[in-house]
CSV table of C-alpha atoms in Angstrom, one decimal:
chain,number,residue,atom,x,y,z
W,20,UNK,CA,131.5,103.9,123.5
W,21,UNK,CA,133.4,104.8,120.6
W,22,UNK,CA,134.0,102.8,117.4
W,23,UNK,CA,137.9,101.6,117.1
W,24,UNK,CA,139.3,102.6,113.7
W,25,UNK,CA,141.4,100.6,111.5
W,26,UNK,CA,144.6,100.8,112.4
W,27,UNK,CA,147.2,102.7,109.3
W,28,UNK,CA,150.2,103.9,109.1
W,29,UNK,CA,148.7,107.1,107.9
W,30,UNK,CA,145.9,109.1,108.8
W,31,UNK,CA,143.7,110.2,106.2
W,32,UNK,CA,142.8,113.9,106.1
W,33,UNK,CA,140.0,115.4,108.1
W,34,UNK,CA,136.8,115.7,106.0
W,35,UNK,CA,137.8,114.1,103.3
W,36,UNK,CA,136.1,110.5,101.8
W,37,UNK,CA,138.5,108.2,103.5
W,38,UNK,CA,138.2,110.1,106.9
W,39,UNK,CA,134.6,109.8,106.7
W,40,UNK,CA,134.2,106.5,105.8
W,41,UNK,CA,136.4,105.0,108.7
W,42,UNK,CA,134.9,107.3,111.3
W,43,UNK,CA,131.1,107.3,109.9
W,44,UNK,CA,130.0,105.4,112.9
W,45,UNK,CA,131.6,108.1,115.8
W,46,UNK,CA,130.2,110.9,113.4
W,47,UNK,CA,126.6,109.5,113.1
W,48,UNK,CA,126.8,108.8,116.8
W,49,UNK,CA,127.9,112.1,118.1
W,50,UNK,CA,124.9,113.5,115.6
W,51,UNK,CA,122.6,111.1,117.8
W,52,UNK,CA,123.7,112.2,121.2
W,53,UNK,CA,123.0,115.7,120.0
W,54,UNK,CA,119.5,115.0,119.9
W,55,UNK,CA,119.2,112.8,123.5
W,56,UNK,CA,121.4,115.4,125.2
W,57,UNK,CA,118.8,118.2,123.8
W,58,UNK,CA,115.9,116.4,125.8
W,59,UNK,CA,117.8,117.1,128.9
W,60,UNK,CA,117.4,120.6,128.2
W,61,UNK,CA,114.0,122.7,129.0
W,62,UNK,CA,114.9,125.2,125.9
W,63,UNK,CA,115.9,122.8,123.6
W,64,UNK,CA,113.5,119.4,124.2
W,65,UNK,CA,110.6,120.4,122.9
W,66,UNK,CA,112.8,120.2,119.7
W,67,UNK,CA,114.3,117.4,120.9
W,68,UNK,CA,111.5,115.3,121.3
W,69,UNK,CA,110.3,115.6,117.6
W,70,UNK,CA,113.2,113.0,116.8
W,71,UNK,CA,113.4,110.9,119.6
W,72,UNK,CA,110.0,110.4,121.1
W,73,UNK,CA,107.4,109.1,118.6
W,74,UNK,CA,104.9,111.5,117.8
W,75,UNK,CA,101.3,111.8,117.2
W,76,UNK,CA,100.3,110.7,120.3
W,77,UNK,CA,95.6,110.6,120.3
W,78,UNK,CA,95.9,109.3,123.8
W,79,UNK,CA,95.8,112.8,125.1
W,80,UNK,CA,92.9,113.8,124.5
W,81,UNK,CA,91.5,111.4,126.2
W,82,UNK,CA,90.6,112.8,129.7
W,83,UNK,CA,93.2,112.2,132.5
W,84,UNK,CA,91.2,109.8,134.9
W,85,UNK,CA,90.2,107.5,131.6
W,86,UNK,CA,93.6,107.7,130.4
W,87,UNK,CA,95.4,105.9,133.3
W,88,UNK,CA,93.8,102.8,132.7
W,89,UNK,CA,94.2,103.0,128.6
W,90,UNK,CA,97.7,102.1,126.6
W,91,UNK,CA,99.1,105.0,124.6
W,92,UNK,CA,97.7,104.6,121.2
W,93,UNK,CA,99.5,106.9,118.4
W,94,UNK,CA,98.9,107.7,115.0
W,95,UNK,CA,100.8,108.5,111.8
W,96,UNK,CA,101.5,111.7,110.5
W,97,UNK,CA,103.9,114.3,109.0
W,98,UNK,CA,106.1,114.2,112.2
W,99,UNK,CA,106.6,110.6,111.8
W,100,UNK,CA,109.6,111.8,109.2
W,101,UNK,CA,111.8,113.3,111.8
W,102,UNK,CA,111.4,110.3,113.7
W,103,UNK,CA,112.6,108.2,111.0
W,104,UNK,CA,115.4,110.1,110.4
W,105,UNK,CA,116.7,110.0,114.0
W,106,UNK,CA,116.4,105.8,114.0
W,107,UNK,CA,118.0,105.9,111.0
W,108,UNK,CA,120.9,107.2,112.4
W,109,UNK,CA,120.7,104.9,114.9
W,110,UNK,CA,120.3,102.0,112.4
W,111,UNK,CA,124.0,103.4,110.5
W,112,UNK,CA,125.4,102.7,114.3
W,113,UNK,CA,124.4,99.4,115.0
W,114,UNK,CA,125.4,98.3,111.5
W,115,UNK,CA,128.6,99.3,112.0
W,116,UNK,CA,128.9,97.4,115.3
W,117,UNK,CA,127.7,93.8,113.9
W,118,UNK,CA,130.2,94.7,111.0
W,119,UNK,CA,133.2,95.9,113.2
W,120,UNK,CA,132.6,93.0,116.2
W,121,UNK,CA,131.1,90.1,114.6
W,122,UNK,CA,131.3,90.3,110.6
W,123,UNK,CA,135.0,91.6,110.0
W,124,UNK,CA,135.9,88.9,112.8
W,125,UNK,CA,134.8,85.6,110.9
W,126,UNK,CA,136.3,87.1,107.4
W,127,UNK,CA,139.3,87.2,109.2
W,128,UNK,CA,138.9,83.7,110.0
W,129,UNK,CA,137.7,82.6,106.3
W,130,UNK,CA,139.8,84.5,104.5
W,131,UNK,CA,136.9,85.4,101.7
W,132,UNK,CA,137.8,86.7,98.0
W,133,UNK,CA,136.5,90.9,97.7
W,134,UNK,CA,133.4,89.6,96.0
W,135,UNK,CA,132.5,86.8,98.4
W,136,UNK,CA,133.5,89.5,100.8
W,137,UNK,CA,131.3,92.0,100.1
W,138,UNK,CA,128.0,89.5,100.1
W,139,UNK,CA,129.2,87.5,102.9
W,140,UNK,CA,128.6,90.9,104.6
W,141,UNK,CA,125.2,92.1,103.0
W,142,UNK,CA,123.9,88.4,103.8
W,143,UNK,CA,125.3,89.0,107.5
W,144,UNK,CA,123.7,92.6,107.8
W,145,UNK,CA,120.5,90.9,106.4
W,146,UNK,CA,120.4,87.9,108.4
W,147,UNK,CA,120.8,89.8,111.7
W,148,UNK,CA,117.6,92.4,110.6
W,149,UNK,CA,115.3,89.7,109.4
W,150,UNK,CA,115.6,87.4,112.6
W,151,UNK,CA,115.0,90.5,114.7
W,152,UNK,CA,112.2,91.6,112.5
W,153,UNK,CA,110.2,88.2,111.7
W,154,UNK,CA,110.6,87.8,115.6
W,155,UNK,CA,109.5,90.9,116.5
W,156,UNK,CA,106.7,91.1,114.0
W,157,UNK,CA,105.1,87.5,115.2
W,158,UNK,CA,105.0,88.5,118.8
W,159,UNK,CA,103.5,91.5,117.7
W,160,UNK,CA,100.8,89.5,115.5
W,161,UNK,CA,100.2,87.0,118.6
W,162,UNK,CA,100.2,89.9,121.3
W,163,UNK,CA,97.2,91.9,119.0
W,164,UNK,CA,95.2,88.3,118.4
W,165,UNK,CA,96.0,89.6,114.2
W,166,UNK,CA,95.7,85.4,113.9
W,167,UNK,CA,92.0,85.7,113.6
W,168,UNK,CA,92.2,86.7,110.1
W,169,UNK,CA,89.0,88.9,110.4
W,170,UNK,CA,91.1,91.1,112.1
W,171,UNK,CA,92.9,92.3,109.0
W,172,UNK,CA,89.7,94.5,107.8
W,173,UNK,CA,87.3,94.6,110.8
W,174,UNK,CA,87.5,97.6,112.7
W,175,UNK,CA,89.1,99.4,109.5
W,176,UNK,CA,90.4,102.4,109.2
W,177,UNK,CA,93.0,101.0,111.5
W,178,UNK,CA,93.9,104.2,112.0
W,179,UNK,CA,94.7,103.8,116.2
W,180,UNK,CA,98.4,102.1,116.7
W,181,UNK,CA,99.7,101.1,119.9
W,182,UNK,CA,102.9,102.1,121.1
W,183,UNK,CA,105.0,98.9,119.9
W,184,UNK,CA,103.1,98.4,116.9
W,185,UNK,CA,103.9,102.4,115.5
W,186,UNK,CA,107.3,101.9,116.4
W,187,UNK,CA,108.1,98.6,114.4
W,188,UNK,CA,107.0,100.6,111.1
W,189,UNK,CA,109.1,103.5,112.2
W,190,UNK,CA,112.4,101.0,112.5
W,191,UNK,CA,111.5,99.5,109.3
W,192,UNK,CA,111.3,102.3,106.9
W,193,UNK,CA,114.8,103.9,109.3
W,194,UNK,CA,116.4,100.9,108.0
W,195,UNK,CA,115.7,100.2,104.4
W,196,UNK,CA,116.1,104.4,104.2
W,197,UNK,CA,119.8,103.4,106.2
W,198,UNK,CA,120.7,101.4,103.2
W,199,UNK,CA,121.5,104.3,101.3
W,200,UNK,CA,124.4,106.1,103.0
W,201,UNK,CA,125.5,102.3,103.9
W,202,UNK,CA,126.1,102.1,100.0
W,203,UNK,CA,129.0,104.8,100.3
W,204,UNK,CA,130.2,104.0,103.9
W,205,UNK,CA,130.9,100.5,103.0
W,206,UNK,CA,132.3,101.5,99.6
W,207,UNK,CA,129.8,99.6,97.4
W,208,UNK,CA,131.1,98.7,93.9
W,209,UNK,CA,128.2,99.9,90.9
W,210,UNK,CA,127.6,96.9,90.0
W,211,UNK,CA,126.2,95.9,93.0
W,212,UNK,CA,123.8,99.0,94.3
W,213,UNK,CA,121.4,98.6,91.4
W,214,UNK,CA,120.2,95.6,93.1
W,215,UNK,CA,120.8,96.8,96.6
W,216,UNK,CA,118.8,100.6,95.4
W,217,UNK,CA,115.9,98.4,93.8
W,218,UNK,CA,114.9,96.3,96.7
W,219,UNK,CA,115.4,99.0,99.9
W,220,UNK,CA,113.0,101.1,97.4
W,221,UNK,CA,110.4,98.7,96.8
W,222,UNK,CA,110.5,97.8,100.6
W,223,UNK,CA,110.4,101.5,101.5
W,224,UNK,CA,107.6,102.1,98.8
W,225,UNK,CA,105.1,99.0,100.1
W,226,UNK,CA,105.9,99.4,104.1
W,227,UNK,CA,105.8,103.4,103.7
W,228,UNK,CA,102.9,103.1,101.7
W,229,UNK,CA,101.2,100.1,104.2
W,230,UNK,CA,101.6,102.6,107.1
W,231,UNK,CA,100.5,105.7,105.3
W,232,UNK,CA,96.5,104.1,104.1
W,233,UNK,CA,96.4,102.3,107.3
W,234,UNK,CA,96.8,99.0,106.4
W,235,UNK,CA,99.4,97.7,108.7
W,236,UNK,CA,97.5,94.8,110.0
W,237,UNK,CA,98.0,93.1,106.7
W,238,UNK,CA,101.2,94.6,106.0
W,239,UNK,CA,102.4,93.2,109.0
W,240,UNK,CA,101.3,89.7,108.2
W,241,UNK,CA,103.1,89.6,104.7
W,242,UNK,CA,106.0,90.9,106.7
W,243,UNK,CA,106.5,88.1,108.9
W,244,UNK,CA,106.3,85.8,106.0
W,245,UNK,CA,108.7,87.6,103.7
W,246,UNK,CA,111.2,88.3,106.7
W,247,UNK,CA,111.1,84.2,107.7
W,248,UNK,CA,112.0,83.0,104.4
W,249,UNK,CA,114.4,85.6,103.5
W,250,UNK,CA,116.0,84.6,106.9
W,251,UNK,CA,116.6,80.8,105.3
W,252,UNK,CA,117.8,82.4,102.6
W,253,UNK,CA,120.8,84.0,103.7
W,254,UNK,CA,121.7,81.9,106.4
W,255,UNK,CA,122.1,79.4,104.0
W,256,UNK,CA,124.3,81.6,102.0
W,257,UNK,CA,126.4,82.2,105.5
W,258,UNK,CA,127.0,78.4,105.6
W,259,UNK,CA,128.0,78.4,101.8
W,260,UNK,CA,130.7,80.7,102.0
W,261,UNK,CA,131.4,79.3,105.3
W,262,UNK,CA,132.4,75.8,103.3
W,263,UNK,CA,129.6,74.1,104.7
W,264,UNK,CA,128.4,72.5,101.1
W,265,UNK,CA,125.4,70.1,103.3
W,266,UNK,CA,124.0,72.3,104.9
W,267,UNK,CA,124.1,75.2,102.8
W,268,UNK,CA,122.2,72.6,100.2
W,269,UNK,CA,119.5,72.0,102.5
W,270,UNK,CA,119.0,75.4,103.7
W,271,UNK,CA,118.8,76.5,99.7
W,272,UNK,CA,116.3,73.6,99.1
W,273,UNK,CA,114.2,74.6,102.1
W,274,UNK,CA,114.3,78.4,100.9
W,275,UNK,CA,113.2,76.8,97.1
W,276,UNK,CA,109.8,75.6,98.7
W,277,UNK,CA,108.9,78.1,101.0
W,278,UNK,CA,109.5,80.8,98.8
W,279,UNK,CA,106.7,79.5,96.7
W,280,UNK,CA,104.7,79.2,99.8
W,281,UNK,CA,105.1,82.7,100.7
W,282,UNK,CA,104.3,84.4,97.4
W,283,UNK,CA,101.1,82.1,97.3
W,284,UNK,CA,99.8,83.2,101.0
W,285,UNK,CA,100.9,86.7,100.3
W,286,UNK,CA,98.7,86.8,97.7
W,287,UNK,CA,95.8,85.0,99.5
W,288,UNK,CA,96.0,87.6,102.3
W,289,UNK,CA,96.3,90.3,99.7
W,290,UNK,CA,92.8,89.1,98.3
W,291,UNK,CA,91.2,88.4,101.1
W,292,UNK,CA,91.7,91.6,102.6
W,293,UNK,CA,91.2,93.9,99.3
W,294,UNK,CA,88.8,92.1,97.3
W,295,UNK,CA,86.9,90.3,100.2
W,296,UNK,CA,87.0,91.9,103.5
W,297,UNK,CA,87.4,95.5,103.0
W,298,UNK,CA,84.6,95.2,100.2
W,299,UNK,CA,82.2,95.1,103.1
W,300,UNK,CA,82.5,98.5,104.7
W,301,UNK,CA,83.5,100.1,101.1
W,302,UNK,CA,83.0,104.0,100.8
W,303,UNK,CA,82.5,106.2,98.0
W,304,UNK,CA,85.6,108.6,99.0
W,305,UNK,CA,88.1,109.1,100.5
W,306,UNK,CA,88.0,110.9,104.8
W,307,UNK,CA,91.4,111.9,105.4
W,308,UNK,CA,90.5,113.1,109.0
W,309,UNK,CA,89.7,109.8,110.0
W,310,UNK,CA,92.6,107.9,107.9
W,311,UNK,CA,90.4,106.3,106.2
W,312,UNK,CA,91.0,105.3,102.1
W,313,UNK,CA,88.8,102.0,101.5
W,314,UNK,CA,87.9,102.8,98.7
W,315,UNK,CA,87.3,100.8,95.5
W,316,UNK,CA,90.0,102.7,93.5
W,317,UNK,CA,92.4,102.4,96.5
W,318,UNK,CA,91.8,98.3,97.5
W,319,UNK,CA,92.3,97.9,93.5
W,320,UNK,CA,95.6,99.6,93.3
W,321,UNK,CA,97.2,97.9,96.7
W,322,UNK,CA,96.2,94.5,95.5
W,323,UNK,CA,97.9,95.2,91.9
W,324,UNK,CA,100.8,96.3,93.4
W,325,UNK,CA,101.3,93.0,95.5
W,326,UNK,CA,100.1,90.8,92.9
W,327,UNK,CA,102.4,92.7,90.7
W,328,UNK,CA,105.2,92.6,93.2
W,329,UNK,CA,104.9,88.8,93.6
W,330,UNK,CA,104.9,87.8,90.1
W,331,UNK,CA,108.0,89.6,89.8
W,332,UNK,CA,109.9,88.3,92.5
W,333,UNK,CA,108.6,84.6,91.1
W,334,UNK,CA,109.6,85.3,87.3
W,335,UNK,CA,113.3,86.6,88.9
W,336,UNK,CA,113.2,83.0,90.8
W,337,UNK,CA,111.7,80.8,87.9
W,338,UNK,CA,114.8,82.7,85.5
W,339,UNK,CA,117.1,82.3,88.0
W,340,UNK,CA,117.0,78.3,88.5
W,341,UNK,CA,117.0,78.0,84.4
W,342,UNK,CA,119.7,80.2,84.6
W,343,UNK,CA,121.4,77.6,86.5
W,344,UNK,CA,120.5,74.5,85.2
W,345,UNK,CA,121.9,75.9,81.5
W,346,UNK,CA,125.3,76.5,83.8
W,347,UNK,CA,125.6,73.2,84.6
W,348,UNK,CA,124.1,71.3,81.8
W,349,UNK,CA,127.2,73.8,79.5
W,350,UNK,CA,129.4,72.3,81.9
W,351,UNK,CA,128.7,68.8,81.8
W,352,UNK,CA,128.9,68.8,78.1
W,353,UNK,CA,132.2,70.4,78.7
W,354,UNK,CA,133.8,67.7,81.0
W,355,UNK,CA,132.3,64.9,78.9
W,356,UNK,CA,133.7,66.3,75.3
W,357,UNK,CA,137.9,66.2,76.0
W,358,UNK,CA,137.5,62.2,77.0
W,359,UNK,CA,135.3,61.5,73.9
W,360,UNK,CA,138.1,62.9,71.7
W,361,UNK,CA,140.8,60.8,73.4
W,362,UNK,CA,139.1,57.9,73.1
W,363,UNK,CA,138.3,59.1,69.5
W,364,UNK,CA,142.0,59.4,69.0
W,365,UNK,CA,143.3,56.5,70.5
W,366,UNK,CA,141.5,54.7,68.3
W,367,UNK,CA,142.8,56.2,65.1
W,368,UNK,CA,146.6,55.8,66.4
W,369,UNK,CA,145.6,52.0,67.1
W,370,UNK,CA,144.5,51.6,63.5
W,371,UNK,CA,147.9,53.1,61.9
W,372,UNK,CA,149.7,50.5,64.2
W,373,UNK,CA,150.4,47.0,63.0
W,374,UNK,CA,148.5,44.3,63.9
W,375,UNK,CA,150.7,42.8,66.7
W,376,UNK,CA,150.7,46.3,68.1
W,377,UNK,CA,147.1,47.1,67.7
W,378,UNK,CA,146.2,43.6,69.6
W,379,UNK,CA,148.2,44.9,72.7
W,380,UNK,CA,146.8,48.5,72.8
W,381,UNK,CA,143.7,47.9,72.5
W,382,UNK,CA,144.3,46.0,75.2
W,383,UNK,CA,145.8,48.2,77.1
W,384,UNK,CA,142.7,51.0,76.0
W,385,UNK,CA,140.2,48.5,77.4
W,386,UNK,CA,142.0,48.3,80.8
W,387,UNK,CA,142.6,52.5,81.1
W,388,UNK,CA,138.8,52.7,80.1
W,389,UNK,CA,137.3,50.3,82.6
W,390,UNK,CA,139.8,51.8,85.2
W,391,UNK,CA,138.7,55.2,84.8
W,392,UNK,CA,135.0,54.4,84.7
W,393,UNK,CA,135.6,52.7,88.0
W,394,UNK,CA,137.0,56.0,89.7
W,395,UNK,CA,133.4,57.4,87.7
């Protein structure tokens, strides 16, 4: 089914920024059907295949009579990038349909500044991948008995991914890669896509990275936890520009502690794994052939870059709340200071009146003073 375009009085023409932009989702999707239509072809599905069907597949060369009773079990590879780019098309077309049928609706409703606009829909785009992801990614962790945390380096290289698991990577890095033609489709102002670049990199750099030495046991783990409380996060945001001030407080306090939480247990798991559990079936190199990179060098690096990675995002959240307590302290001072000078110049007028007159307004001054530290 086709997207519905904006309705305007004049059409803008073909090829040119504007046409693109209100049609992106039709293109993209008739650039997707091209691919499943070629699978329906014996010339052209061998082709085909390479984008839709995940690739990499060891479970072949098993023998047939052993295989039946085996799950498919894939592993990563070169072909894994035309994969990606296929779901990442896929990813541009379902973002345009939460934006089109359930986003643009409610801004309608709330009638939302530009700039409220604009992150009213990145915390919507956000809040709709992180529930499906965290989800996903704990029924994945309960399904594969990854609770046992020995199960994070036993058994290394993990090299072996079932069906399910392989494709959750494969949608994650076709989504954070989505997010950069998203930045020109949804006209994204400059001083918002330095922040929106830096994150989908970082995300792309660690999952990529995760899935290319094997470690997607843990990665997955840190995931789940990242993905939960980021999920508090913005849907306390929703309820803030939604007017909701209670529960948007709530929801912020509740993403204040857990986001400790998780930067302290992603660590833990980070150290457990690199320092402790992968130290026990350390190599001296590197065997590429069997996917396996546990070595000293390697677990080093990976737990520096998470340890690195959380003390970032903490030092952002740490600045951030000073941030805002100077905000309000600044404006506190400001509200107090204009009645301190009224009362300051009351005072003096009282003292340049005569005595009769001075009796009565200070009166009076007591009365307005007491009556407006009632309404206090």
């Amino acid at each position: 089914m086709g997207m519905r375009r904006p309705r305007t009085t004049k059409n803008p023409p073909i090829l040119s920024h504007e046409f693109v932009i209100q049609n992106h989702a039709d293109i993209v999707s008739c650039i997707a059907m091209v691919f499943v239509v070629g699978l329906m072809f014996q010339a052209t599905s061998p082709v085909a295949s390479l984008f839709v069907a995940l690739q990499h597949n060891v479970s072949s060369t098993v023998n047939v009579s052993e295989a039946e009773d085996l799950p498919l079990m894939y592993t990563n590879g070169a072909k894994d990038i035309s994969c990606v780019f296929f779901y990442t098309l896929i990813c541009i077309v379902i973002h345009a349909v939460v934006q089109e049928y359930v986003l643009d609706k409610l801004n309608k409703k709330m009638h939302l500044s530009k700039i409220k606009h604009s992150k009213f829909n990145e915390s919507g785009q956000l809040l709709f991948f992180y529930f499906v992801s965290a989800a996903w990614g704990a029924d994945l962790i309960v399904r594969e008995n990854f609770l046992n945390i020995n199960s994070l380096w036993e058994g290394y290289p993990h090299a072996n991914l079932g069906f399910v698991n392989k494709f959750y990577f494969i949608i994650q890095l076709a989504y954070w890669l989505h997010s950069f033609p998203e930045l020109y489709f949804q006209k994204t102002k400059k001083e918002e896509m330095s922040s929106r670049i830096q994150y989908a990199v970082l995300y792309l750099l660690f999952i990529g990275g995760a899935y290319a030495l094997n470690f997607t046991r843990v990665a997955l783990g840190m995931m789940v936890l990242h993905y939960s409380v980021e999920f508090v996060f913005h849907l306390a945001r929703l309820m803030y520009f939604s007017e909701k001030t209670d529960l948007a407080n709530t929801g912020f306090m509740v993403f204040n502690g857990l986001f400790v939480l998780v930067r302290l247990g992603t660590i833990t798991l980070s150290v457990l794994t690199f320092w402790y559990g992968l130290q026990q079936s350390n190599q001296l190199t590197i065997d590429f052939p069997a996917g396996n990179f546990n070595t000293q060098l390697v677990r080093i690096n990976c737990l520096a870059a998470v340890s690195l990675l959380q003390a970032w995002m903490m030092w952002n959240f740490i600045n951030f709340h000073l941030r805002r307590l100077r905000e309000r302290s600044a404006v506190s001072r400001k509200i107090k200071s204009p009645i301190k000078k009224k009362v300051k110049m009351a005072e003096e007028d009282i003292q340049n009146l005569p005595e009769a007159d001075q009796q009565t307004a200070s009166e009076n001054g007591v009365r307005s003073r007491s009556k407006a530290s009632k309404k206090n």
